Coordinates of N, CA, C and O and ligand atoms in Angstrom, one line a residue:
X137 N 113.2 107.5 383.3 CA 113.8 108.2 384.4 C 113.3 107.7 385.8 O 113.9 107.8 386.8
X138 N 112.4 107.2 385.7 CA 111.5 106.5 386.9 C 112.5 105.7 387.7 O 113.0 105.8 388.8
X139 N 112.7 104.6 386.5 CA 113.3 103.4 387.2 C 115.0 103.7 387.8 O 115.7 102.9 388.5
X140 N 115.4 105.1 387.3 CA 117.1 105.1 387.8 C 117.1 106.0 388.9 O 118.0 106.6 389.4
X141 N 115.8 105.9 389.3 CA 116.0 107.0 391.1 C 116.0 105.8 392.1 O 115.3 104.8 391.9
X142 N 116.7 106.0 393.0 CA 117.0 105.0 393.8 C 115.3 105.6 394.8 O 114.6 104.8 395.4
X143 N 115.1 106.8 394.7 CA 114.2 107.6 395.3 C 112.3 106.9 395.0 O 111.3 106.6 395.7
X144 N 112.7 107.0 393.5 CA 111.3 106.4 392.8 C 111.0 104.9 393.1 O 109.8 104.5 393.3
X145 N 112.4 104.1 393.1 CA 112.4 102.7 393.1 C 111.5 102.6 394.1 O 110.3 102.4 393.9
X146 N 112.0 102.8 395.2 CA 111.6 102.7 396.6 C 110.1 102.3 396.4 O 109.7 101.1 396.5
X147 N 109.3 103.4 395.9 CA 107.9 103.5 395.4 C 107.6 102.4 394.7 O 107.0 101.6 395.3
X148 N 108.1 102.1 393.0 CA 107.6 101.2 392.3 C 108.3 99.8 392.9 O 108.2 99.0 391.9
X149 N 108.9 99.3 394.1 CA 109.0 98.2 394.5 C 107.4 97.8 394.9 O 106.9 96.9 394.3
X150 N 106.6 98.6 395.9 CA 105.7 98.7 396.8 C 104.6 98.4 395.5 O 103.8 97.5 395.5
X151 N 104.7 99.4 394.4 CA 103.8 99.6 393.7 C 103.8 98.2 392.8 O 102.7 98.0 392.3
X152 N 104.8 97.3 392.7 CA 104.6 96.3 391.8 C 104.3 95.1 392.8 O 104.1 94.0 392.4
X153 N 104.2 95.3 393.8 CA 103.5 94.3 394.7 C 102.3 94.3 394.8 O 101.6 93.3 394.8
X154 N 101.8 95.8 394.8 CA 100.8 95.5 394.9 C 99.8 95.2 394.0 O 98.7 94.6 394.0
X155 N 100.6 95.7 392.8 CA 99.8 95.5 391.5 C 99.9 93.3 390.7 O 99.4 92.5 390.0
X156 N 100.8 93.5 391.5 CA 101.3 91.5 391.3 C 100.0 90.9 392.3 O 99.4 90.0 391.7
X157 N 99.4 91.2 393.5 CA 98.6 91.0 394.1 C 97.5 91.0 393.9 O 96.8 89.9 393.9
X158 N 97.0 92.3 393.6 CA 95.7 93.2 393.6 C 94.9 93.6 392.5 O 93.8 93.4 392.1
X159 N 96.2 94.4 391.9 CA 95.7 95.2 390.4 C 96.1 94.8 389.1 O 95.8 95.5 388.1
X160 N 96.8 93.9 389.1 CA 97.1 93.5 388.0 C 96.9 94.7 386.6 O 97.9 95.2 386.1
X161 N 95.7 94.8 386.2 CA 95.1 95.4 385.1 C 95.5 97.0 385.6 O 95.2 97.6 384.6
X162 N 95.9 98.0 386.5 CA 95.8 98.7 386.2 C 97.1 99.5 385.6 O 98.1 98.8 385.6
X163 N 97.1 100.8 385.0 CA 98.0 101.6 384.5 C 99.4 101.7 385.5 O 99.2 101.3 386.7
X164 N 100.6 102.0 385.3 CA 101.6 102.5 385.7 C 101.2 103.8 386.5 O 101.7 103.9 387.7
X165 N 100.6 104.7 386.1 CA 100.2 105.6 386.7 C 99.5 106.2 387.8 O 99.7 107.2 388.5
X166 N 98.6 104.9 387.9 CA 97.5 104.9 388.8 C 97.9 103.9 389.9 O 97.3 103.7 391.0
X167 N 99.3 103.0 389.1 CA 100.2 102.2 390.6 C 101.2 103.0 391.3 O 101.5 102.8 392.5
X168 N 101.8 104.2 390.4 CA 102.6 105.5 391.2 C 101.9 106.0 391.9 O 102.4 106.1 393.0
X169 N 100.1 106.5 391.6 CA 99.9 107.4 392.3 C 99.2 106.3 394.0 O 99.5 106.6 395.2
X170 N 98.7 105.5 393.6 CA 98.0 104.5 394.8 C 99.4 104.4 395.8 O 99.3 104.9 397.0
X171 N 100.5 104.0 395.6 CA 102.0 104.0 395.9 C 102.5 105.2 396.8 O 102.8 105.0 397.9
X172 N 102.6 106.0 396.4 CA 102.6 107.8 396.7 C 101.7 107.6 397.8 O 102.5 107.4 398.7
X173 N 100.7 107.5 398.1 CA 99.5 108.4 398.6 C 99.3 107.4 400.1 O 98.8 107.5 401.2
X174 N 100.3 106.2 399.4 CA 100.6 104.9 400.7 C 101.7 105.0 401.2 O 101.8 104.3 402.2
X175 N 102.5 105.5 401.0 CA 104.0 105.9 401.5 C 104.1 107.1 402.6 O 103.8 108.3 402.4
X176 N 104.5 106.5 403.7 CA 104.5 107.8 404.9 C 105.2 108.9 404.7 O 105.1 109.8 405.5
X177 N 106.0 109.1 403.8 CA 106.9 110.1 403.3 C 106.6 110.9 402.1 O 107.3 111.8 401.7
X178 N 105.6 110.6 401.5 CA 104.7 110.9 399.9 C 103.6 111.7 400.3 O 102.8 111.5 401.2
X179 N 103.6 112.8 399.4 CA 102.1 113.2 399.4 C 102.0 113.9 397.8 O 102.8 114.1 397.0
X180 N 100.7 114.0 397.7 CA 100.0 114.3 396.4 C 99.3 115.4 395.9 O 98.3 115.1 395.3
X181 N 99.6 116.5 395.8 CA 98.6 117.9 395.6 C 98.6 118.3 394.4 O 99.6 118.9 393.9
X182 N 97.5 118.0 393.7 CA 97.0 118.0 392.4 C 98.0 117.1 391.3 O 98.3 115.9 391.6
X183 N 98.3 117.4 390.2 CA 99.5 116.4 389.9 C 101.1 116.7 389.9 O 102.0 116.4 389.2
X184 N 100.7 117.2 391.0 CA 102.4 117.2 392.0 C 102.6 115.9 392.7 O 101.6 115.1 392.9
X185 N 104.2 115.7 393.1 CA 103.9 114.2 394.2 C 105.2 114.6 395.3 O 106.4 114.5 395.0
X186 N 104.8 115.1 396.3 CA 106.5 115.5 397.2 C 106.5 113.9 397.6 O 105.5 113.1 397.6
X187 N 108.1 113.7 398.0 CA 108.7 112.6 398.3 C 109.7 113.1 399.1 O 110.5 114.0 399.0
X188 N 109.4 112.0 400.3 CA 111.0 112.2 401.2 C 111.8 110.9 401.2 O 110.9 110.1 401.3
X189 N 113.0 110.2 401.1 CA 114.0 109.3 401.2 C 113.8 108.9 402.7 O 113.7 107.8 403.2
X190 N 114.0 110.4 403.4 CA 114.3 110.7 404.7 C 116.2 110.9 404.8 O 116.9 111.2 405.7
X191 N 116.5 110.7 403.6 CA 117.7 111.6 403.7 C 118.1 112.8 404.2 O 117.1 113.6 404.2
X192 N 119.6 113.6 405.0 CA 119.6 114.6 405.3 C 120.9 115.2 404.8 O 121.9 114.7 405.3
X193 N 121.0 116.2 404.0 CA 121.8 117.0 403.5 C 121.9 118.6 403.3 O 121.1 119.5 403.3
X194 N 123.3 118.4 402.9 CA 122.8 120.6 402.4 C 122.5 120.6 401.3 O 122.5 119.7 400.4
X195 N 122.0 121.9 401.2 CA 121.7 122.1 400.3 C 121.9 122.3 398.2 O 121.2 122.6 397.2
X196 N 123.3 121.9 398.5 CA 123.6 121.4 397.2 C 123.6 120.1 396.9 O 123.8 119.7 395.7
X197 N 123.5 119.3 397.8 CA 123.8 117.7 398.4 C 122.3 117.0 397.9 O 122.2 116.0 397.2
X198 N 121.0 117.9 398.4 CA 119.8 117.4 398.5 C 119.4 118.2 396.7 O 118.5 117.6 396.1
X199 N 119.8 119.3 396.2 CA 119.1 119.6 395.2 C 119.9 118.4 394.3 O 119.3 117.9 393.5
X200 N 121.1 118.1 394.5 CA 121.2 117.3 393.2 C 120.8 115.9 393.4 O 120.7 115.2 392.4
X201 N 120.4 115.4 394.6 CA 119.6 113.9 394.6 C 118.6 114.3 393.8 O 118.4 113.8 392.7
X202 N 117.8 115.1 394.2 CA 116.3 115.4 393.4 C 116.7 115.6 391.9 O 115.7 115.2 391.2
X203 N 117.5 115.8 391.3 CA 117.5 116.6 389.8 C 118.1 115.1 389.5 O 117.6 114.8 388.5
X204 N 118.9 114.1 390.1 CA 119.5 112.6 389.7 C 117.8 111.6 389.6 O 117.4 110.9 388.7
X205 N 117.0 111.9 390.8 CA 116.1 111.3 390.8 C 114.9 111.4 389.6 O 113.9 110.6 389.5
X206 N 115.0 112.7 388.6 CA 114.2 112.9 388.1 C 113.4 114.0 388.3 O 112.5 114.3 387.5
X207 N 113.5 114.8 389.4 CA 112.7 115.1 390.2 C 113.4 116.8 390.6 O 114.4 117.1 389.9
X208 N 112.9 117.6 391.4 CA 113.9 118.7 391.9 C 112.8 118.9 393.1 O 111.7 118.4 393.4
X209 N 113.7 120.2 393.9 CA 113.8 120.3 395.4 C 112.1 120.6 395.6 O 111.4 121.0 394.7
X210 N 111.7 120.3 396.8 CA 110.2 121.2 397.0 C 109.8 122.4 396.5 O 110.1 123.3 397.3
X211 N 109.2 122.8 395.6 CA 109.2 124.7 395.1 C 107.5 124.5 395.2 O 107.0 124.0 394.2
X212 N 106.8 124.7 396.1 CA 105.5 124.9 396.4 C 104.8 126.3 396.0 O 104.9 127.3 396.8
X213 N 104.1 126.3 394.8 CA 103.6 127.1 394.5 C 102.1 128.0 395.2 O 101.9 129.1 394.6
X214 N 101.4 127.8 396.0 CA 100.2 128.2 396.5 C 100.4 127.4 397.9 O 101.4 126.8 398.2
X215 N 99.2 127.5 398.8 CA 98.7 127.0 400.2 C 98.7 125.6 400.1 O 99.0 125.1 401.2
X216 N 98.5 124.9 399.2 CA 97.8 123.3 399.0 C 99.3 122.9 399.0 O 99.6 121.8 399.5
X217 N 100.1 123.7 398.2 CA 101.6 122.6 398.1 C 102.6 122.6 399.5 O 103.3 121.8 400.0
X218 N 102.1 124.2 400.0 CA 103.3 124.0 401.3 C 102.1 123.8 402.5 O 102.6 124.2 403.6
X219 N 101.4 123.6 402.6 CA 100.3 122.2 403.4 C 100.6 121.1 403.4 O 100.3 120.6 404.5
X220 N 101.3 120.3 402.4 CA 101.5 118.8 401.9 C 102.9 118.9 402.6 O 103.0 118.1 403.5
X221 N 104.1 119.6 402.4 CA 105.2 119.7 402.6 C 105.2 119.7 404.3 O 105.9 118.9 404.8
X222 N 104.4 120.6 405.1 CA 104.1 120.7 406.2 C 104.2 119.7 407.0 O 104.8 119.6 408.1
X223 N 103.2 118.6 406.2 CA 102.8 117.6 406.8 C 103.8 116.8 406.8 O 103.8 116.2 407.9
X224 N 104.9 116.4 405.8 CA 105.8 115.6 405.8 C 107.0 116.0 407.1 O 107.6 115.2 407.8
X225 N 107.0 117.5 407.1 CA 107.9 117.7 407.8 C 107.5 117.5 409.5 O 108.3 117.1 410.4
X226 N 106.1 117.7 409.7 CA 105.5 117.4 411.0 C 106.1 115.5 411.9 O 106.6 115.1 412.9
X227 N 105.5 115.1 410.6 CA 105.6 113.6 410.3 C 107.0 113.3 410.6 O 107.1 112.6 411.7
X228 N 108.3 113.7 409.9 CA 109.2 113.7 410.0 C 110.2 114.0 411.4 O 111.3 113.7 411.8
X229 N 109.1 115.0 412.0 CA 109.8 116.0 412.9 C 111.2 116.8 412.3 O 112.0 117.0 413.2
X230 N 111.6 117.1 411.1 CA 112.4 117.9 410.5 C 112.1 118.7 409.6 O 111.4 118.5 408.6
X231 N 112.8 120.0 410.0 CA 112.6 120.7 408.6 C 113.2 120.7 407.2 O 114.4 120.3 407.3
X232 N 113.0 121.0 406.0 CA 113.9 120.8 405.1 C 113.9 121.7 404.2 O 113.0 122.5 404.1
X233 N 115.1 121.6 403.1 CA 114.8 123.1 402.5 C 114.5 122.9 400.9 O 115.0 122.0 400.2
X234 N 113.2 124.0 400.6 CA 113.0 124.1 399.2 C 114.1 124.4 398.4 O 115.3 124.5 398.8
X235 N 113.6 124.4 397.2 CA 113.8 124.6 395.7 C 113.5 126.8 395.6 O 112.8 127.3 394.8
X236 N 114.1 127.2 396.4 CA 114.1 128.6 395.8 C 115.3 129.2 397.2 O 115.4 128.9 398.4
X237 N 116.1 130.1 396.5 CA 117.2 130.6 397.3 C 117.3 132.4 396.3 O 116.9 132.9 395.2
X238 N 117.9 132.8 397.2 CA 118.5 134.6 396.9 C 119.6 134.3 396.6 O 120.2 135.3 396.2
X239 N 120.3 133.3 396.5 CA 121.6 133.3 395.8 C 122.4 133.7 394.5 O 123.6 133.4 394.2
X240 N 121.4 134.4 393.8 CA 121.7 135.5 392.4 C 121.5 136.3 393.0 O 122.5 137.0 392.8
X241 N 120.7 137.0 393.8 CA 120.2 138.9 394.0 C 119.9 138.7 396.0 O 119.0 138.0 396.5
X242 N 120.5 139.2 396.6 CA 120.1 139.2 397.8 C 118.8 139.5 398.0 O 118.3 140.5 397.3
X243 N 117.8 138.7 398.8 CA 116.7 139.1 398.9 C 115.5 138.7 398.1 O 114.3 138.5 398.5
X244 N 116.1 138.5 396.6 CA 115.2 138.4 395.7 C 114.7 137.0 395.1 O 114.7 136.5 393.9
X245 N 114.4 136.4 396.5 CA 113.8 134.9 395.9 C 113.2 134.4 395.2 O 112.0 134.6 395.1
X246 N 114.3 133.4 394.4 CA 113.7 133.0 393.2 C 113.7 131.0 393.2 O 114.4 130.4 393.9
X247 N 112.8 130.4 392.4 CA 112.5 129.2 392.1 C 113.9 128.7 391.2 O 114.5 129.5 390.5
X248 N 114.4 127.4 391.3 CA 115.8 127.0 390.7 C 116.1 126.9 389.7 O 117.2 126.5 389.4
X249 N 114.9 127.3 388.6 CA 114.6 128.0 387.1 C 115.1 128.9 387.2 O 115.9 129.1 386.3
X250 N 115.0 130.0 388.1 CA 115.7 131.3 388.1 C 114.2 132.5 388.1 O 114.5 133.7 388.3
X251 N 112.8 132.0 388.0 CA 111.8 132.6 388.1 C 111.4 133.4 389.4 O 111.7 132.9 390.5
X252 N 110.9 134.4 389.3 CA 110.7 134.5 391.0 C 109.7 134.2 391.6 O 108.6 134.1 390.9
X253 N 109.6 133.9 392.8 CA 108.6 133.1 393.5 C 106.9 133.7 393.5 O 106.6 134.9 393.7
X254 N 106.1 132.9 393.3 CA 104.5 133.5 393.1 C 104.0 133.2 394.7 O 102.9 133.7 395.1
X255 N 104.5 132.5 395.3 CA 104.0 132.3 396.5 C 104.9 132.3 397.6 O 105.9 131.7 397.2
X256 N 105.1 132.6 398.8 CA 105.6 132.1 400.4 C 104.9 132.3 401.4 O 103.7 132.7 401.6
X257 N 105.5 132.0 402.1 CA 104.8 131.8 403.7 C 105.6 132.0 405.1 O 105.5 131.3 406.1
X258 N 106.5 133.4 405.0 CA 107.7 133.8 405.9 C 107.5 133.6 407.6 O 107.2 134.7 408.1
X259 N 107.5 133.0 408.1 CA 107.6 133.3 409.6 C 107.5 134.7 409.7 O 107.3 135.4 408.7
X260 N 107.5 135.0 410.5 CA 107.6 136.6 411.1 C 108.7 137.3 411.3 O 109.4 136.6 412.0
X261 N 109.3 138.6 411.1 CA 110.7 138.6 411.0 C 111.8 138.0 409.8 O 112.9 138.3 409.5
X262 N 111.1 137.1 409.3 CA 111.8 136.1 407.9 C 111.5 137.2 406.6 O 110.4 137.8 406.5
X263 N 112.7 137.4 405.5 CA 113.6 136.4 405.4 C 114.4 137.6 406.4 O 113.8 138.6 406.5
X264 N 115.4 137.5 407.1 CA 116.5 138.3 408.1 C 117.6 137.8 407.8 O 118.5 138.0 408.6
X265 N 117.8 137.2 406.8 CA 119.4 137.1 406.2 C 120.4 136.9 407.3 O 121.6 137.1 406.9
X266 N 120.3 136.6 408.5 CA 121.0 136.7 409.8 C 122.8 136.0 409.2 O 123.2 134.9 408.6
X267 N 123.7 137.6 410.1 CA 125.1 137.4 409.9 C 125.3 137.6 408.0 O 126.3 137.3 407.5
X268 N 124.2 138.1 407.1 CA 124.5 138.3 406.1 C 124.8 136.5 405.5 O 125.5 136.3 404.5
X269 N 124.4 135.9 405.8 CA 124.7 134.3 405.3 C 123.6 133.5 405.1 O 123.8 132.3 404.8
X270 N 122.3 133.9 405.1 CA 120.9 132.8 404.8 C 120.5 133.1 403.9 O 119.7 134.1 404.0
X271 N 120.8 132.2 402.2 CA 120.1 132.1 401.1 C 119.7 131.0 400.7 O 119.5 130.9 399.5
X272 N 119.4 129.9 401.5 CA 118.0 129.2 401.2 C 117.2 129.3 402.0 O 117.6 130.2 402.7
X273 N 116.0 128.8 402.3 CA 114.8 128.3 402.5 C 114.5 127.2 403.1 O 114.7 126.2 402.5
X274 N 113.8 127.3 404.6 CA 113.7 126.0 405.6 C 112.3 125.9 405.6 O 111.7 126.7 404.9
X275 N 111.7 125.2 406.0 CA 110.2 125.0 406.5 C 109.9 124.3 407.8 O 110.0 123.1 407.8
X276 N 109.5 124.9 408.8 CA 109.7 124.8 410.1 C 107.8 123.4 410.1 O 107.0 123.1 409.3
X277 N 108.1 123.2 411.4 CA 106.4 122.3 411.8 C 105.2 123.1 411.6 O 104.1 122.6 411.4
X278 N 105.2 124.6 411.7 CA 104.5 125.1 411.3 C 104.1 125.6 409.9 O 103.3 126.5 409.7
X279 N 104.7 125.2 409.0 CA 104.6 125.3 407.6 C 105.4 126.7 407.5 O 105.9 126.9 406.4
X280 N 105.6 127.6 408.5 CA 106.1 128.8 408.0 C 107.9 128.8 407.4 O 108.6 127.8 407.5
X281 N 108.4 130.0 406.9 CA 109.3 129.7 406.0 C 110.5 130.5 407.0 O 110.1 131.3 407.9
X282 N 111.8 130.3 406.9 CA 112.6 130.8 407.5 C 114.1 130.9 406.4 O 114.6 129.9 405.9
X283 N 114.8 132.1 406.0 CA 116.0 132.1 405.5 C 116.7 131.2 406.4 O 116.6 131.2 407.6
X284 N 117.6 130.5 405.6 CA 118.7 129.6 406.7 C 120.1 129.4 406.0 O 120.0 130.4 405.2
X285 N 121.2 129.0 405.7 CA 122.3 129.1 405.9 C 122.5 127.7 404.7 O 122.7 126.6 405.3
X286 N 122.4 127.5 403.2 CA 122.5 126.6 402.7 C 123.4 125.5 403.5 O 122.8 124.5 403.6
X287 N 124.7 125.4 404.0 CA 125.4 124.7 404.3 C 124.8 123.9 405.9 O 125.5 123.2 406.5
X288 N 123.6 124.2 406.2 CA 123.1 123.3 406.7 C 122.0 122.2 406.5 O 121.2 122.2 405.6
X289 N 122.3 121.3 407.5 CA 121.8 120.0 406.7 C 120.2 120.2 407.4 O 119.8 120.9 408.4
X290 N 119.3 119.3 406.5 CA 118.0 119.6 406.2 C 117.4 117.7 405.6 O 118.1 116.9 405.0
X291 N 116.5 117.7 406.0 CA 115.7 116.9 405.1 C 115.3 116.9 403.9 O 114.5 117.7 403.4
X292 N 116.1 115.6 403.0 CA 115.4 115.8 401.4 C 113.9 115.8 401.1 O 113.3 114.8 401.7
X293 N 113.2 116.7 400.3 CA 112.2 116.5 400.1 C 112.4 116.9 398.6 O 113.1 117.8 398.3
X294 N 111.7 115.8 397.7 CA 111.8 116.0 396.3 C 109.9 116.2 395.3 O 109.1 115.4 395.6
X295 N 109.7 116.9 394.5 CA 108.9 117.0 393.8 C 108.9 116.2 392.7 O 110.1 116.0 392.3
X296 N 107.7 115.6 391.7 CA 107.5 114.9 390.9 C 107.0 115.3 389.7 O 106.8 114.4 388.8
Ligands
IPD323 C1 118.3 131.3 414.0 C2 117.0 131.9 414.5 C3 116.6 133.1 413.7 C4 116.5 132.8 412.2 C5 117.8 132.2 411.7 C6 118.2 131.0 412.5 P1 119.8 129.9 415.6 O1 118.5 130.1 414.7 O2 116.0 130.9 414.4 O3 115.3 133.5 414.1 O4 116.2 133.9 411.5 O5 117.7 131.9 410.4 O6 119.5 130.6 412.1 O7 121.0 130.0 414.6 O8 119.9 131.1 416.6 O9 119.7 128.6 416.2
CA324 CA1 116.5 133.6 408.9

C-alpha cells in the first residue's frame, strides 16, 4: 500500500536517497520514520504519522485521497495528536478538516468508523452548526476546532 500513494511516494523518494547515501543497512521502517520527521509537512506522535501533500479540497475530495493513499483523514485522539496537526496547519498557514463529522446524528460527532469521538478541542461557541449546514470539522492556527460546512475546501491532512 505504501508504494501506490502518490502521498507516501513523495516520502520514500527522499527516504531511498537517503538510505542509498547514508543508511544503507537500515530497516524500511526506520527510513519512513527518519523521512516523516524530515518532511515539512510530516509529523510523528507516537506511532501515528500525519502527512500533508499540501493539497486543498472538500471534504469528500480529501477523505478519499487519504483512504486511496492508505491512510485516512486526521482523527486525533488526545492533546499530543491535535498539537502535531496544529503545527502543520500553523506551518501551512491553513486550516484543514479531520476525519470526524455529525453527518449521521446532528451534533453527535463521530470518528469515520462511525465511533464517537474520545477527544476535541471546540473553539468557544463551537460546534454552532451555523445556517443548520456545518458537519465537518476545521482546525484553526490555534489548534481549536470549529464546525464548518463540508463543501468547503480545506487542506489535506492524512494519518498513517
Ligand atoms: C463563520 C464564523 C463562525 C463559525 C462558522 C464560520 P464566516 O465564518 O467563523 O464563528 O462558527 O463555522 O463559517 O462564514 O462568517 O466567514
Ligand atoms: Ca461553526
Amino acid at each position: 500500500a505504501c508504494y501506490s500513494s502518490s502521498l507516501q511516494f513523495t516520502v520514500f523518494i527522499e527516504c531511498k536517497d537517503y538510505l542509498w547515501f547514508s543508511y544503507g543497512h537500515l530497516s524500511p521502517l526506520f527510513c519512513y520514520c527518519f523521512s516523516v520527521a524530515a518532511f515539512p509537512g510530516g509529523q510523528i506522535v507516537g506511532n501515528k504519522v500525519f502527512i500533508t501533500s499540501g493539497y486543498e479540497g472538500n471534504f469528500d475530495d480529501l477523505k478519499q485521497r487519504c483512504l486511496q493513499a492508505g491512510g485516512q483523514l486526521a482523527s486525533p485522539r488526545n492533546a499530543a495528536e491535535n498539537t502535531a496537526i496544529q503545527q502543520i496547519v500553523v506551518l501551512y498557514k491553513k486550516s484543514v478538516f479531520l476525519g470526524i463529522t455529525d453527518i449521521q446524528s446532528e451534533g453527535k460527532f463521530k470518528y469515520l468508523n462511525g465511533e464517537a469521538i474520545v477527544y476535541s478541542n471546540w473553539q468557544q461557541g463551537e460546534p454552532n452548526d451555523e445556517k443548520g449546514r456545518e458537519n465537518c470539522v476545521e482546525v484553526y492556527g490555534n489548534g481549536k476546532w470549529n464546525d464548518r460546512s463540508c463543501g468547503e475546501k480545506k487542506l489535506i491532512l492524512c494519518e498513517f
